[in-house]
Amino acid sequence: MTIRKAEPLDAKSIAKVHIQTWQTSYAGIVPNEYLSSLSYPEREAWWRQVLEANRPAVGNFVAEVEEDGIVGFAQGGPERDGDLTYLGELYAIYVLQPFQRRGFGHALFSAVTEQLILDGFPSMLLWVLQGNRPACRFYEALGGKRVSEKTIEIGGANLVEVAYGWQDITTLTAAPEV
């Protein structure tokens, strides 16, 4: 397994992981019509734009294996909603289902938290759909505390998103493998 910073040339592979993980992780949570409407070309173009912009203090990482290429990605940076309690945010973390529970998610999580610390963000939160219980358990195993919730709309459905927070991510470098 290799964890590295994402590059614009990775956009197509990241888009593939992004859509496939949404379709598997959110089946039964997000409306099927929405999940089946996700567009690879649109997602690839979006990721290419994100990666070419190379915004300061935003880290984009990929997990790859020699035989399969990119099997996961994560993105994090400054907290986006103005929450003064948590300065950093894990925006996204997705790993293809066959590679889950094998250390890829933990390695990507660590890459983002290390980058946030380097960029001066010692605390972090993330948002996850409440119905995504495997992800919630993953964050809880990493010491995340449920700190907020909000209702969002995806594909015409109102869904509850919960926030997990870490007051001090500098202590996460020794987090156990989950």
C-alpha positions as a LaTeX table, in Angstrom:
\begin{tabular}{lrrr}
\hline
Residue & $x$ (\AA) & $y$ (\AA) & $z$ (\AA) \\
\hline
Met1 & 0.00 & 0.00 & 0.00 \\
Thr2 & 1.21 & 3.47 & $-0.89$ \\
Ile3 & $-0.31$ & 6.69 & 0.44 \\
Arg4 & 0.70 & 9.77 & $-1.53$ \\
Lys5 & $-0.50$ & 13.23 & $-2.47$ \\
Ala6 & $-2.99$ & 13.18 & $-5.31$ \\
Glu7 & $-2.04$ & 14.69 & $-8.67$ \\
Pro8 & $-4.25$ & 15.97 & $-11.53$ \\
Leu9 & $-3.50$ & 12.77 & $-13.47$ \\
Asp10 & $-5.29$ & 10.86 & $-10.68$ \\
Ala11 & $-8.64$ & 12.56 & $-11.38$ \\
Lys12 & $-10.11$ & 9.69 & $-13.40$ \\
Ser13 & $-9.20$ & 7.05 & $-10.81$ \\
Ile14 & $-10.42$ & 9.20 & $-7.91$ \\
Ala15 & $-13.73$ & 9.79 & $-9.74$ \\
Lys16 & $-14.13$ & 6.03 & $-10.16$ \\
Val17 & $-13.52$ & 5.41 & $-6.45$ \\
His18 & $-15.78$ & 8.32 & $-5.50$ \\
Ile19 & $-18.77$ & 7.08 & $-7.50$ \\
Gln20 & $-18.32$ & 3.39 & $-6.72$ \\
Thr21 & $-18.01$ & 4.02 & $-2.98$ \\
Trp22 & $-21.07$ & 6.26 & $-2.97$ \\
Gln23 & $-23.04$ & 3.57 & $-4.79$ \\
Thr24 & $-22.01$ & 0.83 & $-2.35$ \\
Ser25 & $-21.82$ & 2.80 & 0.92 \\
Tyr26 & $-25.01$ & 4.80 & 0.44 \\
Ala27 & $-27.25$ & 2.11 & $-1.11$ \\
Gly28 & $-30.44$ & 2.12 & 0.93 \\
Ile29 & $-29.57$ & 5.54 & 2.42 \\
Val30 & $-29.41$ & 7.88 & $-0.59$ \\
Pro31 & $-32.14$ & 7.48 & $-3.25$ \\
Asn32 & $-31.15$ & 4.90 & $-5.88$ \\
Glu33 & $-32.13$ & 7.28 & $-8.71$ \\
Tyr34 & $-29.55$ & 9.75 & $-7.47$ \\
Leu35 & $-26.81$ & 7.14 & $-7.06$ \\
Ser36 & $-27.40$ & 5.73 & $-10.54$ \\
Ser37 & $-27.30$ & 9.23 & $-12.04$ \\
Leu38 & $-23.75$ & 9.95 & $-10.86$ \\
Ser39 & $-21.59$ & 10.75 & $-13.88$ \\
Tyr40 & $-18.01$ & 9.57 & $-14.24$ \\
Pro41 & $-17.07$ & 12.33 & $-16.76$ \\
Glu42 & $-18.57$ & 15.05 & $-14.54$ \\
Arg43 & $-16.89$ & 13.72 & $-11.39$ \\
Glu44 & $-13.56$ & 13.34 & $-13.22$ \\
Ala45 & $-13.76$ & 16.95 & $-14.48$ \\
Trp46 & $-14.59$ & 18.15 & $-10.97$ \\
Trp47 & $-11.64$ & 16.28 & $-9.44$ \\
Arg48 & $-9.27$ & 17.48 & $-12.18$ \\
Gln49 & $-10.29$ & 21.08 & $-11.40$ \\
Val50 & $-9.82$ & 20.51 & $-7.65$ \\
Leu51 & $-6.39$ & 18.93 & $-8.09$ \\
Glu52 & $-5.16$ & 21.50 & $-10.62$ \\
Ala53 & $-6.24$ & 24.35 & $-8.31$ \\
Asn54 & $-3.86$ & 23.00 & $-5.64$ \\
Arg55 & $-5.44$ & 25.21 & $-2.97$ \\
Pro56 & $-3.18$ & 26.08 & $-0.04$ \\
Ala57 & $-3.91$ & 24.15 & 3.17 \\
Val58 & $-6.07$ & 21.57 & 1.35 \\
Gly59 & $-4.57$ & 18.09 & 1.26 \\
Asn60 & $-5.64$ & 15.48 & $-1.28$ \\
Phe61 & $-4.30$ & 11.95 & $-0.80$ \\
Val62 & $-4.71$ & 8.62 & $-2.56$ \\
Ala63 & $-4.19$ & 5.05 & $-1.45$ \\
Glu64 & $-2.92$ & 2.76 & $-4.15$ \\
Val65 & $-1.75$ & $-0.78$ & $-4.57$ \\
Glu66 & 0.48 & $-1.95$ & $-7.38$ \\
Glu67 & $-1.95$ & $-4.47$ & $-8.87$ \\
Asp68 & $-5.14$ & $-2.40$ & $-8.58$ \\
Gly69 & $-4.08$ & 1.24 & $-8.77$ \\
Ile70 & $-5.93$ & 3.83 & $-6.69$ \\
Val71 & $-8.34$ & 2.17 & $-4.25$ \\
Gly72 & $-9.12$ & 5.10 & $-1.95$ \\
Phe73 & $-8.74$ & 8.83 & $-1.43$ \\
Ala74 & $-9.12$ & 11.47 & 1.26 \\
Gln75 & $-9.30$ & 15.24 & 1.31 \\
Gly76 & $-9.04$ & 17.70 & 4.18 \\
Gly77 & $-8.34$ & 21.34 & 4.95 \\
Pro78 & $-9.70$ & 24.30 & 6.90 \\
Glu79 & $-13.12$ & 23.81 & 8.52 \\
Arg80 & $-15.69$ & 25.15 & 6.04 \\
Asp81 & $-18.62$ & 26.33 & 8.20 \\
Gly82 & $-16.89$ & 28.80 & 10.53 \\
Asp83 & $-16.87$ & 26.51 & 13.58 \\
Leu84 & $-14.25$ & 28.06 & 15.86 \\
Thr85 & $-14.01$ & 24.92 & 18.01 \\
Tyr86 & $-12.64$ & 22.75 & 15.20 \\
Leu87 & $-10.15$ & 24.42 & 12.87 \\
Gly88 & $-9.60$ & 21.56 & 10.41 \\
Glu89 & $-12.00$ & 19.31 & 8.55 \\
Leu90 & $-11.80$ & 15.95 & 6.86 \\
Tyr91 & $-13.88$ & 16.69 & 3.76 \\
Ala92 & $-13.96$ & 13.21 & 2.27 \\
Ile93 & $-12.52$ & 9.75 & 2.78 \\
Tyr94 & $-13.55$ & 6.79 & 0.63 \\
Val95 & $-12.07$ & 3.33 & 0.12 \\
Leu96 & $-13.38$ & 0.75 & $-2.35$ \\
Gln97 & $-15.31$ & $-1.96$ & $-0.53$ \\
Pro98 & $-12.86$ & $-4.86$ & $-1.21$ \\
Phe99 & $-10.10$ & $-2.80$ & 0.45 \\
Gln100 & $-12.04$ & $-1.72$ & 3.54 \\
Arg101 & $-11.00$ & $-3.05$ & 6.95 \\
Arg102 & $-7.45$ & $-3.55$ & 5.66 \\
Gly103 & $-5.79$ & $-0.37$ & 6.96 \\
Phe104 & $-6.34$ & 1.87 & 3.92 \\
Gly105 & $-8.90$ & 4.09 & 5.65 \\
His106 & $-6.72$ & 4.50 & 8.72 \\
Ala107 & $-3.69$ & 5.35 & 6.57 \\
Leu108 & $-5.64$ & 7.98 & 4.61 \\
Phe109 & $-7.13$ & 9.38 & 7.83 \\
Ser110 & $-3.60$ & 9.68 & 9.25 \\
Ala111 & $-2.29$ & 11.39 & 6.10 \\
Val112 & $-4.99$ & 14.05 & 6.34 \\
Thr113 & $-4.54$ & 14.62 & 10.08 \\
Glu114 & $-0.76$ & 14.91 & 9.67 \\
Gln115 & $-1.27$ & 17.49 & 6.89 \\
Leu116 & $-3.77$ & 19.43 & 9.00 \\
Ile117 & $-1.26$ & 19.56 & 11.87 \\
Leu118 & 1.48 & 20.80 & 9.50 \\
Asp119 & $-0.90$ & 23.48 & 8.22 \\
Gly120 & $-1.66$ & 24.70 & 11.75 \\
Phe121 & $-5.01$ & 23.00 & 12.38 \\
Pro122 & $-4.68$ & 21.03 & 15.65 \\
Ser123 & $-8.38$ & 20.11 & 15.86 \\
Met124 & $-10.70$ & 18.55 & 13.32 \\
Leu125 & $-14.25$ & 17.56 & 12.56 \\
Leu126 & $-15.95$ & 15.68 & 9.76 \\
Trp127 & $-19.51$ & 15.13 & 8.58 \\
Val128 & $-20.95$ & 11.70 & 7.80 \\
Leu129 & $-24.43$ & 10.46 & 6.96 \\
Gln130 & $-25.97$ & 9.08 & 10.14 \\
Gly131 & $-27.20$ & 6.04 & 8.23 \\
Asn132 & $-23.64$ & 5.09 & 7.27 \\
Arg133 & $-23.09$ & 3.05 & 10.44 \\
Pro134 & $-19.81$ & 1.40 & 9.35 \\
Ala135 & $-18.26$ & 4.85 & 8.84 \\
Cys136 & $-19.64$ & 6.11 & 12.16 \\
Arg137 & $-18.13$ & 3.11 & 13.96 \\
Phe138 & $-14.79$ & 3.75 & 12.20 \\
Tyr139 & $-14.68$ & 7.37 & 13.44 \\
Glu140 & $-15.78$ & 6.36 & 16.93 \\
Ala141 & $-12.98$ & 3.74 & 17.05 \\
Leu142 & $-10.55$ & 6.54 & 16.18 \\
Gly143 & $-11.75$ & 8.57 & 19.17 \\
Gly144 & $-14.19$ & 10.87 & 17.39 \\
Lys145 & $-16.91$ & 12.36 & 19.56 \\
Arg146 & $-20.30$ & 13.14 & 18.09 \\
Val147 & $-20.55$ & 16.93 & 18.33 \\
Ser148 & $-23.35$ & 18.08 & 16.04 \\
Glu149 & $-25.93$ & 17.11 & 13.46 \\
Lys150 & $-27.79$ & 18.74 & 10.60 \\
Thr151 & $-30.28$ & 17.80 & 7.92 \\
Ile152 & $-29.12$ & 17.91 & 4.30 \\
Glu153 & $-30.85$ & 17.13 & 1.02 \\
Ile154 & $-29.43$ & 14.61 & $-1.45$ \\
Gly155 & $-31.42$ & 13.48 & $-4.45$ \\
Gly156 & $-34.67$ & 14.85 & $-3.05$ \\
Ala157 & $-34.31$ & 13.07 & 0.31 \\
Asn158 & $-33.73$ & 14.78 & 3.64 \\
Leu159 & $-30.88$ & 12.98 & 5.40 \\
Val160 & $-29.27$ & 13.49 & 8.79 \\
Glu161 & $-25.56$ & 14.19 & 8.78 \\
Val162 & $-23.62$ & 13.94 & 12.04 \\
Ala163 & $-20.32$ & 15.59 & 12.91 \\
Tyr164 & $-17.52$ & 13.81 & 14.72 \\
Gly165 & $-14.86$ & 15.99 & 16.31 \\
Trp166 & $-11.37$ & 15.67 & 17.71 \\
Gln167 & $-10.18$ & 18.51 & 19.97 \\
Asp168 & $-6.52$ & 17.50 & 19.60 \\
Ile169 & $-5.52$ & 15.54 & 16.50 \\
Thr170 & $-1.86$ & 15.56 & 17.53 \\
Thr171 & $-2.72$ & 12.59 & 19.75 \\
Leu172 & $-3.97$ & 10.54 & 16.79 \\
Thr173 & $-0.55$ & 9.54 & 15.48 \\
Ala174 & $-0.63$ & 6.53 & 17.79 \\
Ala175 & $-4.25$ & 5.60 & 17.07 \\
Pro176 & $-4.87$ & 1.86 & 16.82 \\
Glu177 & $-5.45$ & 0.14 & 13.50 \\
Val178 & $-9.18$ & $-0.33$ & 12.89 \\
\hline
\end{tabular}
